[in-house]
């Protein structure tokens, strides 16, 4: 089993620095991928209501636990509150559905997935609800709900106090939104999860989080790959094709993906690469038998293009009929 380093959360808890992201893993593959990941040494699983595969992820976790591959206490399992459940009354039922599907009594981390409150879609009507309010109309679209972040966060604090989640945090928030949240939060966000890779380094956001003792998790840490099938990126956008990354891969006898992930970990962030290939699991975890120099890390930093692939200010209008920028 490959050992994995950890990030220390503000309360002293340890979150594994490398996790398996479940976004866009097909339902038919999810249970096996989660089981194989735990078998390979992963102890960090990143799930979400919106991914639509939590039940299958739960099957993989359950099999791994039953076979004694690890104890539940050794796993760090994250899920996320979807946009349609931001009102206080809907937060706990949404969490309970994720817990049921994952087969767990508690989560290690529960994140507000996006700062985008949408009109409520009952769980019994459609689950996961997705982005559209009414899929039966001729032109379905997003429909916003006016829910303050403070209301949502208050409900997140309640489920934290009840012990249903060990930590709470946010995803896709920027500095201004986090600063506002910190001004009234009784329980501070433990983790921020955002898109981050060598083409989107987000140095100011990372520095701010580190100063506030908010752990930082990078989703899409390899950049464009997951977005090519969606038509929002080209293979030519891949950071893995960068000459610098290839040169370092050759120097260290590693793959371009391992160089890119090692850079992410070296910055003090957690990374949650997604893969649908079992052979890639060990490769993505095997990052700790070499180190990049400070100069090499800085060289990769300089690849930054401020290139965001997961931008609601773009995809919400294109796909869901509603212009909703959140980063500007």
Coordinates of C-alpha atoms in Angstrom, one line a residue:
X1 CA 0.0 0.0 0.0
X2 CA 1.3 3.4 -0.9
X3 CA 1.5 5.9 2.0
X4 CA -0.1 9.3 1.5
X5 CA 0.7 12.6 3.3
X6 CA -1.9 14.7 4.9
X7 CA -3.0 18.3 5.4
X8 CA -3.7 19.4 8.9
X9 CA -7.1 21.0 9.4
X10 CA -7.5 23.9 11.9
X11 CA -8.9 21.6 14.6
X12 CA -5.9 19.2 14.2
X13 CA -7.7 16.6 12.1
X14 CA -5.7 15.2 9.1
X15 CA -7.1 15.2 5.6
X16 CA -5.2 13.0 3.1
X17 CA -3.5 15.1 0.5
X18 CA -4.5 12.9 -2.4
X19 CA -8.1 11.7 -2.9
X20 CA -10.2 10.1 -5.6
X21 CA -12.6 12.6 -7.2
X22 CA -15.9 11.0 -8.3
X23 CA -17.1 13.6 -10.7
X24 CA -17.8 12.1 -14.1
X25 CA -17.1 8.6 -13.1
X26 CA -19.8 6.5 -14.7
X27 CA -22.2 4.8 -12.3
X28 CA -21.4 1.4 -13.7
X29 CA -17.7 1.9 -12.7
X30 CA -18.0 3.8 -9.5
X31 CA -18.3 1.0 -6.9
X32 CA -15.3 -0.9 -8.3
X33 CA -13.2 2.3 -8.6
X34 CA -13.9 3.3 -5.0
X35 CA -13.1 -0.2 -3.8
X36 CA -9.9 -0.4 -5.9
X37 CA -8.9 3.0 -4.7
X38 CA -9.2 2.0 -1.1
X39 CA -7.3 -1.2 -1.9
X40 CA -4.5 0.9 -3.5
X41 CA -4.2 3.0 -0.4
X42 CA -6.5 5.9 -0.9
X43 CA -8.2 7.2 2.2
X44 CA -9.8 10.3 0.8
X45 CA -13.0 10.0 -1.4
X46 CA -14.6 13.1 -2.8
X47 CA -18.3 12.7 -3.6
X48 CA -21.3 15.0 -4.2
X49 CA -25.0 14.7 -4.6
X50 CA -24.8 16.2 -8.0
X51 CA -22.4 13.6 -9.3
X52 CA -25.3 11.1 -9.2
X53 CA -23.1 8.1 -8.1
X54 CA -23.1 8.3 -4.3
X55 CA -25.1 5.1 -3.9
X56 CA -22.5 3.2 -6.0
X57 CA -19.7 4.9 -4.1
X58 CA -21.3 3.6 -0.9
X59 CA -21.2 0.1 -2.3
X60 CA -17.5 0.4 -2.9
X61 CA -16.9 1.8 0.6
X62 CA -19.0 -0.9 2.2
X63 CA -17.2 -3.7 0.4
X64 CA -13.8 -2.3 1.4
X65 CA -14.8 -2.0 5.1
X66 CA -16.4 -5.5 5.1
X67 CA -13.2 -7.0 3.7
X68 CA -11.1 -5.1 6.4
X69 CA -9.1 -3.0 3.9
X70 CA -9.4 -0.2 6.4
X71 CA -11.4 1.1 9.3
X72 CA -14.1 3.7 8.8
X73 CA -12.2 6.1 11.0
X74 CA -9.3 5.9 8.5
X75 CA -11.4 7.2 5.6
X76 CA -12.0 10.9 4.8
X77 CA -15.3 11.1 2.9
X78 CA -16.5 14.4 1.5
X79 CA -19.8 15.2 0.0
X80 CA -21.5 18.5 -1.1
X81 CA -24.8 20.3 -0.6
X82 CA -26.4 20.9 -3.9
X83 CA -27.7 24.3 -5.1
X84 CA -31.4 23.4 -4.7
X85 CA -31.1 22.7 -1.0
X86 CA -29.7 26.0 0.3
X87 CA -32.7 26.9 2.5
X88 CA -32.4 26.0 6.1
X89 CA -35.2 23.4 6.0
X90 CA -33.6 21.5 3.1
X91 CA -30.0 21.2 4.3
X92 CA -30.4 18.3 6.7
X93 CA -32.7 16.2 4.4
X94 CA -30.1 16.7 1.7
X95 CA -27.3 15.5 4.0
X96 CA -29.4 12.6 5.2
X97 CA -29.9 11.4 1.6
X98 CA -26.1 11.5 0.9
X99 CA -25.5 9.6 4.1
X100 CA -28.0 7.0 3.2
X101 CA -26.6 6.6 -0.3
X102 CA -23.0 6.4 0.9
X103 CA -24.0 4.0 3.7
X104 CA -22.4 6.2 6.4
X105 CA -23.4 7.5 9.8
X106 CA -21.4 10.7 9.3
X107 CA -19.3 12.6 6.8
X108 CA -15.8 13.9 7.4
X109 CA -16.5 17.0 5.4
X110 CA -19.7 18.6 3.9
X111 CA -19.2 21.5 1.5
X112 CA -21.6 24.1 0.0
X113 CA -21.0 23.0 -3.6
X114 CA -21.6 26.4 -5.3
X115 CA -22.7 29.8 -4.0
X116 CA -25.6 29.5 -6.4
X117 CA -29.0 29.0 -4.6
X118 CA -31.6 27.5 -6.9
X119 CA -35.3 26.9 -6.4
X120 CA -36.0 23.8 -4.4
X121 CA -36.7 20.5 -6.2
X122 CA -38.1 17.9 -3.8
X123 CA -35.9 14.8 -3.4
X124 CA -38.9 12.6 -4.1
X125 CA -39.5 14.4 -7.4
X126 CA -36.1 14.3 -8.9
X127 CA -32.7 13.2 -7.5
X128 CA -30.1 14.4 -8.1
X129 CA -32.0 17.5 -9.2
X130 CA -29.4 19.0 -11.5
X131 CA -29.5 22.6 -12.6
X132 CA -32.9 22.9 -14.2
X133 CA -36.0 23.7 -12.1
X134 CA -38.5 22.0 -14.4
X135 CA -37.2 19.5 -17.0
X136 CA -40.7 19.1 -18.5
X137 CA -40.9 22.6 -20.0
X138 CA -40.1 23.3 -23.6
X139 CA -37.1 25.4 -22.7
X140 CA -35.9 24.3 -19.2
X141 CA -33.6 26.7 -17.4
X142 CA -32.0 27.5 -14.0
X143 CA -34.3 29.3 -11.7
X144 CA -32.6 31.2 -8.8
X145 CA -33.8 31.4 -5.2
X146 CA -32.9 34.4 -3.0
X147 CA -31.2 32.5 -0.1
X148 CA -28.5 34.3 1.9
X149 CA -25.3 32.4 2.5
X150 CA -25.8 33.1 6.2
X151 CA -29.0 31.0 6.2
X152 CA -27.3 28.1 4.5
X153 CA -24.3 28.3 6.7
X154 CA -26.4 28.4 9.8
X155 CA -28.0 25.1 8.8
X156 CA -24.5 23.7 8.0
X157 CA -23.4 24.6 11.5
X158 CA -26.5 22.8 13.0
X159 CA -25.6 19.5 11.3
X160 CA -22.0 20.0 12.4
X161 CA -23.1 20.5 16.1
X162 CA -25.2 17.3 15.8
X163 CA -22.1 15.3 14.8
X164 CA -23.5 14.3 11.4
X165 CA -20.5 16.0 9.8
X166 CA -17.1 16.3 11.3
X167 CA -16.2 19.4 9.3
X168 CA -18.0 21.9 7.1
X169 CA -16.6 24.1 4.3
X170 CA -17.3 25.7 1.0
X171 CA -16.5 25.1 -2.7
X172 CA -16.2 27.6 -5.5
X173 CA -16.0 30.6 -3.2
X174 CA -13.6 33.4 -3.7
X175 CA -11.8 35.6 -1.1
X176 CA -14.6 38.2 -0.8
X177 CA -17.3 35.6 -0.1
X178 CA -15.1 33.7 2.4
X179 CA -14.2 37.0 4.2
X180 CA -17.9 37.8 4.5
X181 CA -18.6 34.3 5.7
X182 CA -15.9 34.6 8.4
X183 CA -17.5 37.8 9.7
X184 CA -20.5 36.0 11.1
X185 CA -19.7 32.2 11.1
X186 CA -19.8 30.6 14.6
X187 CA -18.1 27.6 13.0
X188 CA -15.4 28.7 10.6
X189 CA -15.1 26.8 7.2
X190 CA -12.5 24.1 7.6
X191 CA -11.9 23.6 3.9
X192 CA -12.2 25.4 0.6
X193 CA -12.4 23.4 -2.6
X194 CA -11.8 25.1 -5.9
X195 CA -10.5 24.5 -9.4
X196 CA -6.7 24.7 -9.3
X197 CA -4.0 23.5 -11.6
X198 CA -0.8 25.0 -13.3
X199 CA -3.0 27.0 -15.7
X200 CA -5.1 28.4 -12.8
X201 CA -2.8 28.7 -9.8
X202 CA -4.9 31.1 -7.7
X203 CA -2.0 32.2 -5.6
X204 CA -3.8 35.0 -3.8
X205 CA -6.7 32.7 -2.9
X206 CA -4.4 30.0 -1.6
X207 CA -2.3 32.5 0.4
X208 CA -5.5 34.0 1.9
X209 CA -6.8 30.5 2.9
X210 CA -3.4 29.6 4.4
X211 CA -3.5 32.8 6.5
X212 CA -7.0 32.0 7.7
X213 CA -6.1 28.3 8.5
X214 CA -8.6 27.1 5.9
X215 CA -7.3 23.9 4.1
X216 CA -7.4 24.1 0.3
X217 CA -8.4 21.3 -2.0
X218 CA -7.8 21.5 -5.7
X219 CA -10.4 19.9 -8.0
X220 CA -9.5 19.3 -11.6
X221 CA -5.8 19.3 -10.5
X222 CA -4.7 18.0 -13.9
X223 CA -6.5 20.8 -15.8
X224 CA -8.4 20.3 -19.1
X225 CA -8.9 16.6 -19.3
X226 CA -12.3 16.2 -17.8
X227 CA -13.6 19.2 -19.8
X228 CA -12.6 18.0 -23.3
X229 CA -15.6 15.6 -23.6
X230 CA -17.9 18.5 -22.5
X231 CA -16.6 20.7 -25.3
X232 CA -15.3 23.4 -23.0
X233 CA -11.6 22.5 -23.5
X234 CA -9.4 21.1 -26.3
X235 CA -6.7 18.4 -25.8
X236 CA -4.2 21.1 -26.8
X237 CA -5.1 22.8 -23.6
X238 CA -3.7 20.0 -21.5
X239 CA -1.0 21.0 -19.1
X240 CA 0.3 17.4 -19.4
X241 CA 1.5 18.4 -22.9
X242 CA 3.6 21.3 -21.6
X243 CA 7.3 20.9 -22.5
X244 CA 8.3 21.8 -18.9
X245 CA 6.0 19.2 -17.4
X246 CA 7.4 16.6 -19.9
X247 CA 11.0 17.5 -19.1
X248 CA 10.4 17.1 -15.4
X249 CA 8.6 13.8 -15.9
X250 CA 11.6 12.5 -17.8
X251 CA 14.1 13.8 -15.2
X252 CA 12.3 12.1 -12.3
X253 CA 11.1 9.0 -14.1
X254 CA 7.5 10.0 -13.5
X255 CA 4.4 10.6 -15.6
X256 CA 3.4 14.2 -16.5
X257 CA 0.3 13.6 -14.3
X258 CA 2.5 12.7 -11.3
X259 CA 4.6 15.9 -11.8
X260 CA 1.5 18.0 -11.9
X261 CA 0.0 16.4 -8.8
X262 CA 3.3 16.6 -6.9
X263 CA 3.4 20.3 -7.7
X264 CA -0.1 20.7 -6.2
X265 CA 0.8 18.8 -3.0
X266 CA 4.1 20.8 -2.7
X267 CA 2.0 24.0 -2.6
X268 CA 0.3 22.8 0.5
X269 CA -3.0 21.8 -1.2
X270 CA -4.9 18.5 -1.4
X271 CA -5.6 17.2 -4.8
X272 CA -8.5 15.0 -5.9
X273 CA -7.7 13.7 -9.4
X274 CA -10.5 11.8 -11.2
X275 CA -9.7 8.6 -13.1
X276 CA -11.9 5.9 -14.6
X277 CA -8.8 3.6 -15.2
X278 CA -7.8 1.3 -12.3
X279 CA -4.2 1.3 -13.6
X280 CA -4.1 5.1 -12.9
X281 CA -5.1 4.8 -9.3
X282 CA -1.7 3.8 -7.9
X283 CA 0.1 6.2 -10.3
X284 CA -1.9 9.2 -9.0
X285 CA -1.2 8.3 -5.4
X286 CA 2.5 7.5 -5.9
X287 CA 3.8 11.0 -5.4
X288 CA 5.9 10.9 -2.3
X289 CA 9.2 9.2 -3.3
X290 CA 10.5 12.4 -5.0
X291 CA 10.3 16.1 -4.6
X292 CA 10.4 19.0 -6.9
X293 CA 12.9 21.7 -6.2
X294 CA 11.8 25.2 -5.2
X295 CA 12.9 26.5 -8.6
X296 CA 11.0 23.8 -10.4
X297 CA 7.9 24.5 -8.4
X298 CA 8.2 28.2 -9.3
X299 CA 8.7 27.4 -13.0
X300 CA 5.4 25.5 -12.9
X301 CA 3.8 28.4 -11.1
X302 CA 4.7 30.6 -14.1
X303 CA 2.6 28.4 -16.4
X304 CA -0.4 30.2 -14.9
X305 CA -2.9 31.5 -17.6
X306 CA -5.8 32.3 -15.3
X307 CA -7.5 29.6 -17.4
X308 CA -10.8 28.5 -15.7
X309 CA -12.6 25.5 -17.2
X310 CA -15.4 25.3 -14.6
X311 CA -16.9 28.8 -14.7
X312 CA -20.6 29.3 -13.9
X313 CA -20.3 32.7 -15.5
X314 CA -19.8 30.8 -18.8
X315 CA -21.5 27.4 -18.6
X316 CA -24.7 28.5 -16.7
X317 CA -25.7 30.7 -19.6
X318 CA -24.6 28.3 -22.3
X319 CA -26.2 25.2 -20.9
X320 CA -28.9 26.3 -18.4
X321 CA -30.2 29.6 -19.8
X322 CA -29.1 31.9 -16.9
X323 CA -26.1 34.2 -16.8
X324 CA -24.6 33.8 -13.3
X325 CA -21.1 34.9 -12.8
X326 CA -19.7 34.2 -9.3
X327 CA -16.0 35.0 -9.5
X328 CA -16.1 38.6 -10.9

